[in-house]
Short mmCIF file of C-alpha atoms in Angstrom, two decimals:
data_model
loop_
_atom_site.label_atom_id
_atom_site.label_comp_id
_atom_site.label_asym_id
_atom_site.label_seq_id
_atom_site.Cartn_x
_atom_site.Cartn_y
_atom_site.Cartn_z
CA PRO T 571 -8.32 17.53 14.43
CA THR T 572 -7.61 18.06 10.75
CA ALA T 573 -8.76 14.55 9.82
CA PHE T 574 -12.29 15.34 11.02
CA LEU T 575 -12.65 17.75 8.06
CA LEU T 576 -12.39 14.85 5.61
CA THR T 577 -15.68 14.56 3.69
CA ASP T 578 -17.21 11.60 1.86
CA GLU T 579 -16.77 13.49 -1.40
CA THR T 580 -13.04 13.81 -0.78
CA LYS T 581 -12.81 10.13 0.16
CA ASP T 582 -14.48 9.11 -3.10
CA ARG T 583 -12.18 11.42 -5.05
CA LEU T 584 -9.10 9.81 -3.52
CA LEU T 585 -10.29 6.24 -4.12
CA TRP T 586 -11.31 6.91 -7.72
CA GLN T 587 -8.36 9.07 -8.76
CA VAL T 588 -5.60 6.83 -7.42
CA ASP T 589 -3.45 5.19 -10.09
CA ARG T 590 -4.17 1.44 -10.18
CA THR T 591 -1.70 0.29 -12.83
CA SER T 592 -0.02 -1.84 -10.15
CA HIS T 593 -0.44 -2.31 -6.41
CA SER T 594 2.89 -0.66 -5.57
CA ARG T 595 2.02 2.30 -7.81
CA LYS T 596 -1.42 2.50 -6.18
CA LEU T 597 0.13 2.82 -2.72
CA GLU T 598 2.70 5.37 -3.93
CA ASN T 599 -0.04 7.46 -5.52
CA PHE T 600 -2.12 7.04 -2.36
CA LEU T 601 0.70 8.69 -0.38
CA GLU T 602 0.93 11.52 -2.92
CA LEU T 603 -2.82 12.17 -2.95
CA ALA T 604 -3.01 11.84 0.84
CA PHE T 605 -0.53 14.68 1.33
CA GLU T 606 -2.27 16.80 -1.32
CA ILE T 607 -5.59 16.30 0.45
CA LYS T 608 -3.84 17.06 3.74
CA GLU T 609 -2.92 20.50 2.35
CA GLU T 610 -6.56 21.07 1.42
CA LEU T 611 -7.72 20.02 4.88
CA LEU T 612 -5.19 22.30 6.56
CA GLN T 613 -6.40 25.17 4.39
CA GLU T 614 -10.01 24.32 5.28
CA LYS T 615 -9.04 24.23 8.96
CA LYS T 616 -7.38 27.63 8.62
CA ILE T 617 -10.48 29.02 6.93
CA SER T 618 -12.77 27.54 9.61
CA SER T 619 -10.78 29.25 12.35
CA SER T 620 -12.15 32.66 11.35
CA ILE T 621 -15.84 33.50 11.19
CA PHE T 622 -15.34 35.87 8.24
CA THR T 623 -13.41 33.40 6.09
CA LYS T 624 -15.75 30.59 7.12
CA LEU T 625 -18.71 32.59 5.81
CA PHE T 626 -17.13 33.46 2.45
CA ALA T 627 -14.41 30.92 1.68
CA SER T 628 -15.30 27.57 3.18
CA HIS T 629 -15.89 24.37 1.21
CA THR T 630 -19.58 24.56 2.10
CA ILE T 631 -19.90 28.05 0.60
CA LEU T 632 -18.08 26.88 -2.53
CA LYS T 633 -20.42 23.93 -2.90
CA THR T 634 -23.56 25.98 -2.17
CA SER T 635 -22.64 28.77 -4.59
CA ASN T 636 -21.94 26.14 -7.24
CA LEU T 637 -25.47 24.75 -6.82
CA VAL T 638 -27.06 28.22 -6.80
CA SER T 639 -25.16 29.20 -9.94
CA TYR T 640 -26.36 26.07 -11.71
CA LEU T 641 -30.01 26.63 -10.74
CA VAL T 642 -30.00 30.33 -11.63
CA SER T 643 -28.37 29.72 -15.02
CA LEU T 644 -31.00 27.05 -15.66
CA ILE T 645 -33.78 29.53 -14.79
CA VAL T 646 -32.32 32.25 -17.04
CA ASN T 647 -32.08 29.88 -20.00
CA GLY T 648 -35.66 28.76 -19.37
CA LEU T 649 -36.89 32.38 -19.32
CA MET T 650 -35.04 33.20 -22.55
CA LEU T 651 -36.82 30.33 -24.31
CA PHE T 652 -40.22 31.88 -23.66
CA ILE T 653 -39.40 35.62 -23.71
CA TYR T 654 -37.00 36.15 -26.62
CA VAL T 655 -38.80 36.26 -29.96
CA THR T 656 -36.29 37.94 -32.29
CA PRO T 657 -32.48 37.55 -32.48
CA SER T 658 -32.00 41.24 -31.69
CA GLU T 659 -33.50 40.71 -28.23
CA ALA T 660 -30.69 38.35 -27.25
CA VAL T 661 -27.99 41.01 -27.78
CA VAL T 662 -27.97 44.02 -25.45
CA ASP T 663 -27.12 47.46 -26.79
CA LEU T 664 -24.97 49.05 -24.10
CA ASP T 665 -26.12 52.55 -25.03
CA THR T 666 -29.77 51.70 -24.38
CA HIS T 667 -29.15 48.95 -21.82
CA LEU T 668 -31.31 50.32 -19.01
CA ASP T 669 -34.09 51.37 -21.38
CA THR T 670 -34.21 47.87 -22.85
CA ILE T 671 -34.42 46.27 -19.42
CA SER T 672 -37.10 48.62 -18.11
CA SER T 673 -39.24 48.29 -21.24
CA ASN T 674 -40.28 44.73 -20.50
CA ASP T 675 -40.88 42.85 -17.27
CA GLY T 676 -39.45 39.68 -18.81
CA TYR T 677 -36.19 41.45 -19.69
CA LEU T 678 -36.05 42.88 -16.17
CA ALA T 679 -36.55 39.42 -14.61
CA ILE T 680 -33.78 37.95 -16.77
CA TRP T 681 -31.44 40.83 -15.89
CA ILE T 682 -32.12 40.42 -12.16
CA PHE T 683 -31.37 36.70 -12.35
CA THR T 684 -28.15 37.34 -14.30
CA LEU T 685 -27.17 39.89 -11.64
CA ILE T 686 -27.77 37.26 -8.94
CA LEU T 687 -25.76 34.83 -11.04
CA SER T 688 -22.81 37.21 -11.34
CA ILE T 689 -22.82 37.85 -7.56
CA THR T 690 -22.95 34.10 -6.91
CA GLU T 691 -20.08 33.48 -9.33
CA PHE T 692 -18.08 36.25 -7.66
CA VAL T 693 -18.59 34.61 -4.27
CA ARG T 694 -17.69 31.24 -5.72
CA PHE T 695 -14.59 32.58 -7.49
CA GLN T 696 -13.24 34.32 -4.40
CA SER T 697 -14.04 31.20 -2.35
CA PHE T 698 -12.01 29.18 -4.83
CA LEU T 699 -9.11 31.63 -4.61
CA SER T 700 -9.17 31.58 -0.81
CA ALA T 701 -9.61 27.83 -0.46
CA GLN T 702 -7.41 26.49 -3.26
CA GLY T 703 -5.39 29.36 -4.69
CA SER T 704 -2.42 29.04 -2.36
CA ILE T 705 -2.55 25.24 -2.59
CA ILE T 706 -2.28 25.28 -6.40
CA TYR T 707 0.45 27.91 -6.18
CA ARG T 708 2.56 25.75 -3.82
CA ARG T 709 1.95 22.61 -5.88
CA GLY T 710 3.31 24.38 -8.94
CA ILE T 711 6.48 25.33 -7.08
CA LYS T 712 6.85 21.85 -5.62
CA LYS T 713 6.28 20.22 -9.01
CA TYR T 714 9.08 22.32 -10.55
CA PHE T 715 11.62 22.26 -7.73
CA GLY T 716 10.69 18.91 -6.15
CA LYS T 717 10.11 20.74 -2.86
CA ILE T 718 9.19 24.17 -1.52
CA PRO T 719 12.40 26.29 -1.49
CA LEU T 720 11.76 27.96 1.88
CA PHE T 721 15.23 29.43 2.28
CA GLU T 722 15.67 31.12 -1.09
CA LYS T 723 17.31 34.46 -0.28
CA SER T 724 18.29 35.98 -3.64
CA ALA T 725 15.88 38.35 -5.36
CA VAL T 726 16.26 36.46 -8.64
CA GLY T 727 15.51 33.16 -6.91
CA LYS T 728 12.44 34.56 -5.16
CA THR T 729 11.19 36.07 -8.42
CA LYS T 730 11.68 32.75 -10.21
CA VAL T 731 9.74 30.92 -7.51
CA MET T 732 6.92 33.46 -7.68
CA ILE T 733 6.73 33.36 -11.50
CA ILE T 734 6.66 29.56 -11.58
CA GLY T 735 4.02 29.31 -8.87
CA SER T 736 1.86 32.05 -10.43
CA GLY T 737 2.19 30.61 -13.92
CA TYR T 738 1.15 27.16 -12.72
CA PHE T 739 -1.82 28.71 -10.92
CA PHE T 740 -3.04 30.71 -13.93
CA ILE T 741 -2.88 27.76 -16.36
CA HIS T 742 -4.37 25.25 -13.91
CA PRO T 743 -7.67 23.78 -15.22
CA LYS T 744 -9.54 24.72 -12.03
CA THR T 745 -8.41 28.33 -12.31
CA LEU T 746 -9.33 28.53 -15.98
CA ARG T 747 -12.74 26.98 -15.36
CA ASN T 748 -13.63 29.28 -12.46
CA ALA T 749 -12.31 32.35 -14.31
CA ALA T 750 -14.37 31.41 -17.38
CA LEU T 751 -17.52 31.00 -15.28
CA PHE T 752 -17.01 34.35 -13.57
CA SER T 753 -16.29 36.08 -16.91
CA CYS T 754 -19.42 34.59 -18.51
CA SER T 755 -21.52 35.78 -15.56
CA ILE T 756 -20.21 39.34 -15.99
CA LEU T 757 -20.82 39.21 -19.76
CA SER T 758 -24.35 37.93 -19.14
CA VAL T 759 -25.09 41.14 -17.22
CA LEU T 760 -23.24 43.64 -19.44
CA VAL T 761 -23.59 42.12 -22.92
CA SER T 762 -26.22 39.40 -23.16
CA PRO T 763 -27.86 36.72 -20.98
CA ILE T 764 -27.02 34.13 -23.65
CA PHE T 765 -23.63 33.73 -21.91
CA THR T 766 -25.48 31.90 -19.14
CA CYS T 767 -25.77 29.00 -21.58
CA ALA T 768 -22.00 28.53 -21.35
CA ILE T 769 -22.25 28.57 -17.54
CA LEU T 770 -24.98 25.92 -17.67
CA ILE T 771 -22.83 23.70 -19.91
CA PHE T 772 -19.84 24.09 -17.56
CA HIS T 773 -21.95 23.04 -14.59
CA LEU T 774 -23.48 20.06 -16.41
CA ILE T 775 -20.06 18.75 -17.38
CA HIS T 776 -18.61 19.36 -13.93
CA SER T 777 -21.48 17.57 -12.18
CA SER T 778 -21.65 14.52 -14.48
CA VAL T 779 -18.93 11.86 -14.56
CA ASP T 780 -20.45 10.40 -17.74
CA LEU T 781 -20.19 13.72 -19.58
CA GLN T 782 -16.60 14.08 -18.39
CA ASN T 783 -15.84 10.64 -19.81
CA VAL T 784 -17.39 11.70 -23.13
CA LEU T 785 -14.98 14.63 -23.29
CA ARG T 786 -12.08 12.47 -22.10
CA SER T 787 -12.80 10.03 -24.92
CA ILE T 788 -11.87 12.89 -27.27
CA THR T 789 -9.02 14.46 -25.30
CA LYS T 790 -7.31 11.33 -23.92
CA ASN T 791 -6.05 10.30 -27.38
CA GLY T 792 -6.06 13.86 -28.63
CA LYS T 793 -2.66 13.49 -30.28
CA SER T 794 -3.79 10.50 -32.35
CA LEU T 795 -7.02 12.28 -33.29
CA LEU T 796 -5.14 15.44 -34.27
CA ILE T 797 -2.61 13.60 -36.43
CA THR T 798 -5.33 11.50 -38.09
CA SER T 799 -7.48 14.58 -38.73
CA LEU T 800 -4.55 16.48 -40.23
CA PHE T 801 -3.79 13.52 -42.45
CA GLY T 802 -7.44 13.50 -43.57
CA ILE T 803 -7.32 17.23 -44.30
CA PHE T 804 -4.19 16.79 -46.42
CA LEU T 805 -5.94 14.01 -48.36
CA ILE T 806 -8.92 16.30 -48.93
CA HIS T 807 -6.48 19.02 -50.01
CA MET T 808 -5.08 16.55 -52.53
CA MET T 809 -8.61 15.92 -53.77
CA GLY T 810 -9.10 19.70 -53.92
CA ILE T 811 -6.04 20.00 -56.18
CA TRP T 812 -7.46 17.31 -58.43
CA ALA T 813 -10.82 19.09 -58.52
CA PHE T 814 -9.15 22.46 -59.20
CA ILE T 815 -7.36 21.01 -62.22
CA SER T 816 -10.12 18.85 -63.70
CA PHE T 817 -13.49 19.98 -62.32
CA GLU T 818 -13.23 23.71 -61.76
CA ASP T 819 -16.18 24.44 -64.04
CA HIS T 820 -18.45 22.15 -62.05
CA TYR T 821 -18.05 24.05 -58.73
CA ILE T 822 -20.99 26.44 -59.17
CA ASP T 823 -23.33 27.70 -56.44
CA SER T 824 -27.08 28.31 -56.77
CA ASP T 825 -26.48 31.88 -57.98
CA GLY T 826 -24.24 30.71 -60.80
CA ASN T 827 -21.00 31.88 -59.16
CA SER T 828 -17.88 29.75 -59.20
CA THR T 829 -16.86 28.23 -55.89
CA CYS T 830 -13.51 27.01 -57.18
CA SER T 831 -11.91 30.19 -58.50
CA SER T 832 -8.71 29.49 -56.52
CA LEU T 833 -6.99 26.43 -55.10
CA LEU T 834 -7.75 27.62 -51.54
CA GLN T 835 -11.45 28.07 -52.29
CA CYS T 836 -11.63 24.76 -54.12
CA SER T 837 -9.97 22.88 -51.24
CA ILE T 838 -12.26 24.52 -48.68
CA MET T 839 -15.38 23.69 -50.70
CA THR T 840 -14.22 20.10 -51.19
CA LEU T 841 -13.63 19.81 -47.44
CA HIS T 842 -16.78 21.60 -46.29
CA SER T 843 -19.42 20.48 -48.75
CA GLY T 844 -17.97 17.01 -49.23
CA LEU T 845 -17.93 16.17 -45.53
CA ARG T 846 -21.27 17.82 -44.85
CA SER T 847 -23.16 16.01 -47.59
CA GLY T 848 -21.12 12.82 -47.54
CA ASP T 849 -20.85 12.90 -51.33
CA VAL T 850 -18.54 15.32 -53.09
CA GLY T 851 -20.47 14.95 -56.34
CA SER T 852 -23.81 16.01 -54.83
CA PHE T 853 -22.99 19.72 -54.96
CA LEU T 854 -21.26 19.72 -58.37
CA VAL T 855 -23.21 20.73 -61.47
CA ASP T 856 -23.17 19.59 -65.10
CA THR T 857 -21.36 16.36 -64.30
CA GLU T 858 -21.61 13.54 -66.82
CA TRP T 859 -22.24 10.02 -65.57
CA GLY T 860 -20.09 8.58 -68.29
CA ASP T 861 -17.03 10.69 -67.39
CA PRO T 862 -14.56 8.07 -66.03
CA GLU T 863 -12.32 10.62 -64.32
CA PHE T 864 -15.23 12.09 -62.37
CA LEU T 865 -16.44 8.63 -61.37
CA VAL T 866 -12.96 7.75 -60.09
CA PHE T 867 -12.73 11.13 -58.30
CA GLU T 868 -16.11 10.67 -56.57
CA PHE T 869 -15.42 6.99 -55.76
CA ILE T 870 -12.01 7.70 -54.20
CA TYR T 871 -13.45 10.57 -52.14
CA ALA T 872 -16.32 8.39 -50.88
CA ILE T 873 -14.08 5.42 -50.01
CA LEU T 874 -10.94 7.20 -48.80
CA ILE T 875 -12.41 10.19 -46.97
CA ILE T 876 -16.01 9.38 -46.04
CA THR T 877 -15.67 5.66 -45.36
CA ILE T 878 -12.10 5.08 -44.19
CA MET T 879 -10.85 8.34 -42.62
CA LEU T 880 -14.06 9.26 -40.80
CA ASN T 881 -14.47 5.72 -39.47
CA ILE T 882 -10.87 5.74 -38.26
CA ILE T 883 -11.55 8.96 -36.33
CA PHE T 884 -14.84 7.63 -34.96
CA GLY T 885 -13.11 4.34 -34.10
CA ILE T 886 -10.45 6.14 -32.06
CA ILE T 887 -13.14 7.98 -30.10
CA ILE T 888 -15.26 4.87 -29.56
CA ASP T 889 -12.26 2.75 -28.52
CA THR T 890 -11.15 5.43 -26.08
CA PHE T 891 -14.63 5.59 -24.61
CA GLY T 892 -14.56 1.80 -24.26
CA GLU T 893 -11.19 2.00 -22.49
CA LEU T 894 -12.59 4.55 -20.05
CA ARG T 895 -15.60 2.33 -19.41
CA ASP T 896 -13.30 -0.66 -18.81
CA GLU T 897 -11.16 1.42 -16.45
CA LYS T 898 -14.27 2.41 -14.51
CA ASN T 899 -15.45 -1.20 -14.29
CA LEU T 900 -11.99 -2.35 -13.24
CA THR T 901 -11.87 0.31 -10.52
CA GLU T 902 -15.33 -0.66 -9.25
CA ASN T 903 -14.35 -4.33 -9.22
CA ASN T 904 -11.10 -3.50 -7.43
CA LEU T 905 -12.92 -1.47 -4.79
CA ARG T 906 -15.49 -4.22 -4.21
CA ASN T 907 -13.30 -7.31 -4.31
CA ARG T 908 -9.73 -6.42 -3.27
CA CYS T 909 -8.30 -4.90 -0.13
CA PHE T 910 -6.83 -1.47 -0.86
CA ILE T 911 -3.90 -2.03 1.52
CA CYS T 912 -2.85 -5.68 1.24
CA ASP T 913 -4.37 -6.39 -2.23
CA ILE T 914 -5.75 -9.77 -1.14
CA ASP T 915 -8.96 -10.98 -2.82
CA ARG T 916 -12.17 -10.87 -0.80
CA GLN T 917 -12.80 -14.60 -1.33
CA VAL T 918 -9.85 -15.34 0.94
CA PHE T 919 -11.41 -13.34 3.78
CA ASP T 920 -14.98 -14.46 3.16
CA ARG T 921 -13.94 -17.93 4.33
CA LEU T 922 -12.82 -16.46 7.66
CA PRO T 923 -14.91 -15.18 10.59
CA GLY T 924 -16.00 -11.58 9.99
CA GLY T 925 -15.58 -11.83 6.22
CA PHE T 926 -14.13 -9.26 3.84
CA GLN T 927 -15.98 -6.26 5.30
CA GLY T 928 -14.76 -7.14 8.78
CA HIS T 929 -11.21 -7.15 7.46
CA LEU T 930 -11.66 -3.70 5.86
CA LYS T 931 -13.13 -2.22 9.04
CA THR T 932 -10.89 -3.71 11.71
CA GLU T 933 -7.56 -4.60 10.10
CA HIS T 934 -6.89 -2.65 6.90
CA ASN T 935 -9.12 0.39 7.11
CA VAL T 936 -7.69 2.70 4.47
CA TRP T 937 -8.88 5.81 6.31
CA GLU T 938 -7.07 4.80 9.48
CA TYR T 939 -3.89 4.73 7.40
CA PHE T 940 -4.82 8.13 6.02
CA TYR T 941 -5.40 9.53 9.51
CA PHE T 942 -2.07 8.10 10.62
CA LEU T 943 -0.32 9.94 7.75
CA ILE T 944 -2.08 13.17 8.78
CA HIS T 945 -0.98 12.52 12.35
CA LEU T 946 2.66 12.15 11.22
CA SER T 947 2.53 15.36 9.18
CA GLU T 948 1.21 17.37 12.13
CA LYS T 949 3.40 15.87 14.84
CA ASN T 950 6.83 17.25 15.67
CA PRO T 951 9.43 14.80 14.24
CA ASN T 952 11.40 15.09 17.48
CA ASP T 953 8.44 13.51 19.29
CA TYR T 954 8.14 10.50 17.00
CA ASN T 955 8.28 7.05 18.54
CA GLY T 956 10.03 4.16 16.83
CA ILE T 957 7.19 3.13 14.55
CA GLU T 958 6.31 6.72 13.61
CA SER T 959 9.94 7.51 12.80
CA PHE T 960 10.22 4.38 10.66
CA VAL T 961 7.06 5.14 8.67
CA ALA T 962 7.92 8.83 8.26
CA THR T 963 11.36 7.93 6.89
CA LYS T 964 9.78 5.53 4.39
CA CYS T 965 7.18 8.12 3.31
CA ASP T 966 9.84 10.77 2.71
CA VAL T 967 11.37 8.61 -0.04
CA LYS T 968 7.95 7.30 -1.25
CA ASN T 969 8.78 3.77 -0.09
CA THR T 970 5.74 1.55 0.44
CA ASP T 971 7.52 -1.42 2.03
CA TRP T 972 5.93 -0.60 5.39
CA PHE T 973 2.47 -1.46 4.04
CA PRO T 974 1.40 -5.07 4.80
CA ILE T 975 1.32 -6.14 1.16
CA ASN T 976 -0.14 -9.66 0.79
CA ARG T 977 -0.19 -9.93 4.58
CA ALA T 978 -2.99 -9.73 7.16
CA ILE T 979 -3.17 -10.52 10.87
CA ARG T 980 -6.36 -12.51 10.38
CA LEU T 981 -4.65 -14.68 7.78
CA LEU T 982 -1.63 -15.17 10.05
CA GLU T 983 -3.95 -16.22 12.86
CA GLN T 984 -5.76 -18.60 10.54
CA ILE T 985 -2.47 -20.01 9.27
CA GLN T 986 -1.25 -20.44 12.85
CA LYS T 987 -4.52 -22.12 13.78
CA GLU T 988 -4.28 -24.49 10.85
CA GLU T 989 -0.64 -25.17 11.71
CA ASN T 990 -1.60 -25.97 15.29
CA GLU T 991 -4.31 -28.33 14.08
CA LYS T 992 -1.82 -30.04 11.77
CA ASN T 993 0.68 -30.42 14.61
CA LYS T 994 -2.05 -31.80 16.85
CA ILE T 995 -3.07 -34.38 14.25
CA LYS T 996 0.57 -35.23 13.63
CA GLN T 997 1.12 -35.75 17.36
CA GLU T 998 -1.98 -37.94 17.60
CA LEU T 999 -0.76 -40.02 14.69
CA THR T 1000 2.66 -40.35 16.33
CA ASP T 1001 1.08 -41.46 19.60
CA ALA T 1002 -1.15 -43.94 17.79
CA HIS T 1003 1.89 -45.31 15.98
CA LYS T 1004 3.76 -45.77 19.26
CA GLN T 1005 0.76 -47.49 20.83
CA THR T 1006 0.51 -49.76 17.80
CA GLU T 1007 4.19 -50.68 18.16
CA VAL T 1008 3.64 -51.51 21.86
CA LEU T 1009 0.62 -53.66 20.97
CA LEU T 1010 2.58 -55.46 18.28
CA GLU T 1011 5.44 -56.05 20.72
CA ASN T 1012 3.02 -57.46 23.35
CA MET T 1013 1.32 -59.60 20.73
CA GLY T 1014 4.74 -61.00 19.83
CA LYS T 1015 5.43 -61.88 23.42
CA ILE T 1016 2.00 -63.56 23.74
CA ILE T 1017 2.68 -65.59 20.61
CA ASN T 1018 6.04 -66.70 22.02
CA TRP T 1019 4.42 -67.65 25.30
CA SER T 1020 1.67 -69.58 23.54
CA GLN T 1021 4.27 -71.44 21.49
CA GLN T 1022 6.26 -72.33 24.62
CA ILE T 1023 3.07 -73.55 26.35
CA HIS T 1024 2.23 -75.60 23.27
CA PHE T 1025 5.64 -77.20 23.31
CA LYS T 1026 5.31 -77.97 27.05
CA ILE T 1027 1.90 -79.55 26.52
CA GLU T 1028 3.29 -81.70 23.71
CA GLU T 1029 6.20 -82.84 25.93
CA ILE T 1030 3.87 -83.68 28.83
CA GLY T 1031 1.61 -85.58 26.46
CA LYS T 1032 4.47 -87.63 25.04
CA LYS T 1033 5.76 -88.37 28.55
CA LEU T 1034 2.36 -89.55 29.76
CA LEU T 1035 1.97 -91.74 26.70
CA THR T 1036 5.35 -93.32 27.26
CA GLU T 1037 4.59 -94.05 30.90
CA THR T 1038 1.23 -95.63 30.01
CA VAL T 1039 2.81 -97.97 27.45
#
């Protein structure tokens, strides 16, 4: 079955990538990701059906080649550290390429490793194309049209579908990353092994979630960073205009040449040297401490550019990194303490037999829901039973009402048990009340009888006293 191809890595990817802005959105996104993963599993199943494709295009080959590429690129960079002595050694002259390699055993070892690296990257790239190429292509078409237009007959329509799918594939981040890795491996063989450094960086980022979050802290609020940086550059340009007008003679390099002979050069020097040194006045010459205009110019640059603008940019990056850390902590807390399906807190279930983990395993196992969705996608709709037809209809319109939100059988059983206990206690109280009423009624009768006996005794006593007198 297709579901048996589901790996722990894919499970973690689904649980961590799902949108958790709200519970309803989480379930909707779960359906979307489930069907995307289903496409990947079907492709993996198709690949596994053939020995040839299984050897060169399976997920295992892709993962293994990724590891080999990382290790080989690490080895090449380590060898370059100890073998290369001059900068000219790092750049290969194509005309004397073979002579350069054969002249030194170290160069030959590096070249052999780069050749192994390029072969590994080729295997990995073609594995990626075989395993995910068609999936990305179809997703691009589906994202544009809302569905796969299977019955498009016109040549223009078919061409449009092909262009959209191909365009989405070529600009997809996975395609760009794998193409860049393969290109760097080829360049490391033909031009210079230093391109393996780029491959090593790619692998480090891809294998580390923390490094990915560092990059996301820059790219997530990229628009804000870009606008703020442009605003800072325009402010520095304004300072460059001021410097061009008032301090042109003070922009002199160590050779005595002017570095502010034009407004463009003056602005660039103010931007470059001012930011690099942190003090725009540190690279100016023949400046007088008593010049008030220069003091104001240097003070405004230090406060406005160095202190305020740079701290705003750093603040955006740090705040974004904090948001990503909070999102990660929130996701971890959600995974540990809330049911993915019903969204009920674990404390509720920990008071019941079996606890929270028992609930996740026996009642609301998220992977059993996933397997059920795979089952629906593979089964002929004409063979659906009532429940399957109902769920399939809901899934087609991305309706999550069929999920037991805020409901659980174990809770219903507990509620029913508590209700039964309440009814039992209520019945016992009612019976006790009735028995009390009967006792009170009997006690009333006894009191009446005792009063009647008392009256009789008094009458007999009076009668006997009268007779005696």
